[in-house]
Amino acid sequence: MADTRTATLTFDGKTIELPILSPTVGPDVIDIRKLYAQGDVFTYDPGFTSTAACESAITYIDGDKGELLYRGYPIEQLAEHSHYLEVCYLLLNGELPTADELADFENRVTRHTMLHEQVHNFFRGFRRDSHPMATMVGVVGAMSAFYHDSLDITDPWQREVASMRLIAKLPTIAAMAYKYSVGQPFVYPRNDLDYASNFLHMCFSVPAEQYKVEPALAKAMDLIFTLHADHEQNASTSTVRLAGSSGANPFACIAAGIACLWGPAHGGANQACLEMLREIGSVDRIPEFVARAKDKNDPFRLMGFGHRVYKNFDPRAKVMKESADEVLELLGVHNNPLLQVAKELEKIALEDPYFVEKKLYPNVDFYSGIILEAMGFPTSMFTPIFALSRTVGWISQWKEMIGDPTGRIGRPRQLYAGATAREYTDVTKR
Ligand code: SDX
């Protein structure tokens, strides 16, 4: 929202007045859209640490307070009182649904969970030992080769259909990626199961016997989906927005988001964190790894720690930690050595001056892997589960961007450090 305040920039004999825009909550922004035209200069912010790339009304994070709001509702309240599909409706529409709206939304999602049968063949082109994230990037991108009736982003109805298809089918695709990797037959979704129970069913049931979903595990699964649903302008969401700004179809944009999420600095951290806990192995080896994390000459980092925005506890990690205790207790693995290592590592790290000074706290990925492993998922499925959870956030942000009439293609500039113009020389003269 523009107000009358301006920031004055004075350099090289020029004075430029830049408008200051105020948010509903959080830092003001200096509107630099006219800076290049008026001052013939760019701003420089490679990691976007000080850059607001868009205006959004979806998710708010206060990194100092450790606050996360989905459309204004604190994540702690949604984790306690809501469930994933209701949170999906909230993120997509901006308000909590009435009972009828929620029933209609859940019914529509339920009836979009099956995939075009031809897609099954697409999986068979992958090696069985492919990482499920590779399969998901490929299959989600390929959805634009199957669902031709929901590719036109200028048609609100087609945007709506594509959104529902993605939210509904991502669990089916993730489960199929898992089944394919373990050589088991694909399991079709069931319309009599809720979203989280259906995912567990598609992952863990086999034709040879009945599979009964444990309600407490379905609840923990649903909570993991909710905690990962959206998170402001993180790297993968920014990727989806940038892809969408070119007019690419929604399936291609979400495939781009999945690809970005895969990195160990982002959504791949949950897999990397559990592999790190396993490498540490026992509490007595923690000091060795903490020392490595502090060593500037050692590229090792404590996975699951630190965050670009949170300089306090990640509120999602707090909720996840409580859920980890409950799930492991339920599964009778509360003395899981990895959980003991994780809790001791957290305690040691939070007392260590290096981590205190750099404000490095456990993030959402620190405990999620422990829960997922206890539930029976291999580490390679941790990031696919993050991706299916975040699909609604990516879509909500994509729809918000597409719906902005002032939207333009995203096209950053650069600080050029290469050669100036020079003459070509023939190879015989080099
Ligand atoms: C997610 O953006 C989002 O919202 C992401 C996410 C979402 O929901 O979308 O929240 C999901 O990606 C969570 C983060 C998961 N990643 C990890 O757990 C990987 C380990 N963490 C780091 O790689 C790192 O903390 C980042 C990538 C998360 C944040 O990196 P920044 O903000 O660029 O911070 P930095 O790399 O500049 O680090 C600042 C300092 C550095 O020391 P100095 O150079 O200042 O001396 O802190 C140090 C870093 O060396 N540091 C760590 C550390 N993380 C940062 N040192 C040891 N272990 C770590 N984990």
Short mmCIF file of N, CA and C and ligand atoms in Angstrom, two decimals, residues 49 61 227-228 230-237 261 263-270 273 293-294 296 300-311 314 316 354-355 358 360 363-366 386 390, ligand 1:
data_model
loop_
_atom_site.label_atom_id
_atom_site.label_comp_id
_atom_site.label_asym_id
_atom_site.label_seq_id
_atom_site.Cartn_x
_atom_site.Cartn_y
_atom_site.Cartn_z
N THR A 49 18.34 -11.23 0.05
CA THR A 49 18.18 -11.11 1.51
C THR A 49 17.41 -9.85 1.87
N ILE A 61 5.58 -14.36 7.65
CA ILE A 61 6.56 -14.93 8.59
C ILE A 61 7.24 -13.78 9.33
N LEU A 227 1.96 -28.45 8.01
CA LEU A 227 3.12 -27.64 8.41
C LEU A 227 3.99 -27.25 7.22
N HIS A 228 3.89 -27.99 6.12
CA HIS A 228 4.73 -27.72 4.94
C HIS A 228 3.97 -27.02 3.82
N ASP A 230 2.75 -23.96 2.97
CA ASP A 230 3.23 -22.75 2.30
C ASP A 230 4.25 -22.06 3.20
N HIS A 231 5.05 -21.20 2.61
CA HIS A 231 6.07 -20.52 3.44
C HIS A 231 6.60 -19.26 2.76
N GLU A 232 5.70 -18.36 2.35
CA GLU A 232 6.09 -17.06 1.78
C GLU A 232 6.90 -17.27 0.50
N GLN A 233 7.94 -16.47 0.26
CA GLN A 233 8.63 -16.49 -1.03
C GLN A 233 9.93 -17.28 -0.96
N ASN A 234 9.87 -18.52 -0.47
CA ASN A 234 11.05 -19.39 -0.42
C ASN A 234 11.52 -19.72 -1.83
N ALA A 235 12.65 -20.41 -1.91
CA ALA A 235 13.28 -20.62 -3.22
C ALA A 235 12.37 -21.32 -4.22
N SER A 236 11.68 -22.37 -3.80
CA SER A 236 10.84 -23.12 -4.77
C SER A 236 9.60 -22.32 -5.13
N THR A 237 9.03 -21.59 -4.21
CA THR A 237 7.87 -20.76 -4.52
C THR A 237 8.27 -19.64 -5.48
N LEU A 261 12.94 -27.48 -5.06
CA LEU A 261 12.79 -27.96 -3.67
C LEU A 261 13.78 -29.07 -3.36
N GLY A 263 16.87 -29.48 -3.71
CA GLY A 263 18.20 -29.14 -3.21
C GLY A 263 18.34 -29.32 -1.70
N PRO A 264 19.52 -29.80 -1.22
CA PRO A 264 19.71 -30.06 0.22
C PRO A 264 19.66 -28.78 1.07
N ALA A 265 19.82 -27.62 0.46
CA ALA A 265 19.73 -26.38 1.25
C ALA A 265 18.26 -26.02 1.47
N HIS A 266 17.37 -26.68 0.75
CA HIS A 266 15.93 -26.36 0.80
C HIS A 266 15.16 -27.62 1.21
N GLY A 267 14.28 -28.10 0.38
CA GLY A 267 13.46 -29.23 0.80
C GLY A 267 14.21 -30.53 0.92
N GLY A 268 15.38 -30.62 0.32
CA GLY A 268 16.17 -31.85 0.42
C GLY A 268 16.84 -31.99 1.78
N ALA A 269 16.67 -30.96 2.63
CA ALA A 269 17.35 -30.98 3.94
C ALA A 269 16.79 -32.06 4.85
N ASN A 270 15.51 -32.42 4.69
CA ASN A 270 14.97 -33.44 5.60
C ASN A 270 15.65 -34.79 5.37
N CYS A 273 19.22 -34.35 6.62
CA CYS A 273 19.28 -34.28 8.09
C CYS A 273 19.26 -35.68 8.69
N ALA A 293 30.85 -28.38 11.92
CA ALA A 293 29.88 -27.37 11.43
C ALA A 293 30.42 -25.97 11.66
N LYS A 294 31.25 -25.81 12.70
CA LYS A 294 31.79 -24.49 13.03
C LYS A 294 33.08 -24.18 12.27
N LYS A 296 35.31 -23.22 9.46
CA LYS A 296 35.15 -22.50 8.19
C LYS A 296 35.76 -23.27 7.02
N PHE A 300 30.90 -28.91 5.80
CA PHE A 300 29.81 -29.59 6.52
C PHE A 300 28.94 -28.58 7.27
N ARG A 301 27.64 -28.74 7.15
CA ARG A 301 26.70 -27.96 7.94
C ARG A 301 25.76 -28.90 8.66
N LEU A 302 25.25 -28.46 9.81
CA LEU A 302 24.26 -29.26 10.52
C LEU A 302 22.94 -29.14 9.76
N MET A 303 22.58 -30.19 9.05
CA MET A 303 21.34 -30.14 8.27
C MET A 303 20.15 -30.10 9.21
N GLY A 304 19.14 -29.30 8.84
CA GLY A 304 17.99 -29.14 9.72
C GLY A 304 18.15 -27.98 10.67
N PHE A 305 19.32 -27.29 10.56
CA PHE A 305 19.53 -26.10 11.38
C PHE A 305 19.67 -24.86 10.50
N GLY A 306 19.23 -23.74 11.01
CA GLY A 306 19.39 -22.47 10.31
C GLY A 306 18.25 -22.19 9.37
N HIS A 307 18.07 -20.93 9.09
CA HIS A 307 16.99 -20.52 8.18
C HIS A 307 17.26 -19.08 7.75
N ARG A 308 16.93 -18.78 6.48
CA ARG A 308 17.14 -17.42 6.01
C ARG A 308 16.28 -16.42 6.76
N VAL A 309 15.08 -16.84 7.14
CA VAL A 309 14.15 -15.88 7.77
C VAL A 309 14.08 -16.07 9.28
N TYR A 310 13.90 -17.32 9.73
CA TYR A 310 13.75 -17.54 11.18
C TYR A 310 15.08 -17.30 11.89
N LYS A 311 15.11 -16.34 12.76
CA LYS A 311 16.29 -16.13 13.62
C LYS A 311 15.88 -16.43 15.05
N ASP A 314 11.94 -22.14 14.57
CA ASP A 314 10.96 -22.32 13.50
C ASP A 314 9.70 -22.88 14.16
N ARG A 316 7.27 -24.34 13.15
CA ARG A 316 6.87 -25.66 12.63
C ARG A 316 7.69 -26.77 13.29
N TYR A 354 28.52 -20.45 19.01
CA TYR A 354 28.51 -20.26 17.55
C TYR A 354 27.07 -20.22 17.04
N PHE A 355 26.28 -21.18 17.47
CA PHE A 355 24.90 -21.28 16.98
C PHE A 355 24.03 -20.19 17.59
N LYS A 358 24.92 -16.95 15.73
CA LYS A 358 24.42 -16.91 14.35
C LYS A 358 22.92 -17.21 14.28
N LEU A 360 21.15 -19.89 14.89
CA LEU A 360 20.85 -21.11 14.13
C LEU A 360 20.01 -22.04 14.99
N ASN A 363 15.10 -26.20 12.15
CA ASN A 363 14.02 -25.75 11.26
C ASN A 363 13.06 -26.91 11.00
N VAL A 364 12.13 -26.69 10.11
CA VAL A 364 11.05 -27.66 9.87
C VAL A 364 11.59 -29.03 9.50
N ASP A 365 12.81 -29.05 8.91
CA ASP A 365 13.34 -30.34 8.42
C ASP A 365 14.01 -31.16 9.50
N PHE A 366 14.18 -30.56 10.71
CA PHE A 366 14.99 -31.27 11.71
C PHE A 366 14.27 -32.49 12.28
N PHE A 386 7.41 -33.56 1.18
CA PHE A 386 7.45 -32.10 1.29
C PHE A 386 6.84 -31.49 0.02
N ARG A 390 3.63 -29.00 -0.29
CA ARG A 390 3.83 -27.61 -0.69
C ARG A 390 3.12 -27.25 -1.99
C1 SDX B 1 13.77 -24.99 4.12
O1 SDX B 1 13.08 -20.31 2.73
C2 SDX B 1 12.24 -21.10 3.29
O2 SDX B 1 11.22 -20.69 3.81
C3 SDX B 1 12.62 -22.57 3.24
C4 SDX B 1 11.73 -23.53 4.02
C5 SDX B 1 10.32 -23.62 3.44
O3 SDX B 1 9.41 -24.00 4.17
O4 SDX B 1 10.18 -23.38 2.21
O5 SDX B 1 11.64 -23.13 5.37
C6 SDX B 1 12.28 -24.95 3.97
O6 SDX B 1 14.47 -24.96 3.14
C7 SDX B 1 14.37 -24.98 5.52
C8 SDX B 1 15.94 -24.91 5.50
C9 SDX B 1 16.45 -26.34 5.26
N1 SDX B 1 17.93 -26.29 5.02
C10 SDX B 1 18.78 -26.82 5.92
O7 SDX B 1 18.45 -27.25 7.02
C11 SDX B 1 20.22 -26.86 5.41
C12 SDX B 1 21.16 -26.33 6.49
N2 SDX B 1 20.93 -24.88 6.63
C13 SDX B 1 21.72 -23.99 5.86
O8 SDX B 1 22.29 -24.42 4.70
C14 SDX B 1 21.27 -22.55 5.93
O9 SDX B 1 20.98 -22.27 7.22
C15 SDX B 1 20.11 -22.10 5.05
C16 SDX B 1 20.33 -22.46 3.62
C17 SDX B 1 18.84 -22.72 5.52
C18 SDX B 1 20.00 -20.58 5.17
O10 SDX B 1 21.13 -20.05 4.57
P1 SDX B 1 21.41 -18.46 4.59
O11 SDX B 1 20.26 -17.70 5.10
O12 SDX B 1 21.96 -18.08 3.27
O13 SDX B 1 22.47 -18.34 5.72
P2 SDX B 1 24.01 -18.42 5.45
O14 SDX B 1 24.29 -19.63 4.61
O15 SDX B 1 24.45 -17.10 4.97
O16 SDX B 1 24.54 -18.72 6.91
C19 SDX B 1 24.75 -17.63 7.81
C20 SDX B 1 25.90 -18.10 8.68
C21 SDX B 1 27.09 -18.61 7.86
O17 SDX B 1 28.25 -18.36 8.64
P3 SDX B 1 29.15 -17.05 8.25
O18 SDX B 1 29.50 -17.18 6.76
O19 SDX B 1 28.29 -15.86 8.54
O20 SDX B 1 30.37 -17.17 9.15
O21 SDX B 1 25.46 -19.23 9.47
C22 SDX B 1 26.23 -20.37 9.10
C23 SDX B 1 26.89 -20.10 7.77
O22 SDX B 1 28.12 -20.80 7.65
N3 SDX B 1 25.27 -21.49 8.98
C24 SDX B 1 25.49 -22.71 9.44
C25 SDX B 1 24.30 -23.41 9.14
N4 SDX B 1 23.45 -22.61 8.51
C26 SDX B 1 24.06 -21.42 8.41
N5 SDX B 1 26.53 -23.28 10.07
C27 SDX B 1 26.39 -24.59 10.41
N6 SDX B 1 25.28 -25.35 10.16
C28 SDX B 1 24.23 -24.78 9.53
N7 SDX B 1 23.14 -25.50 9.28
#
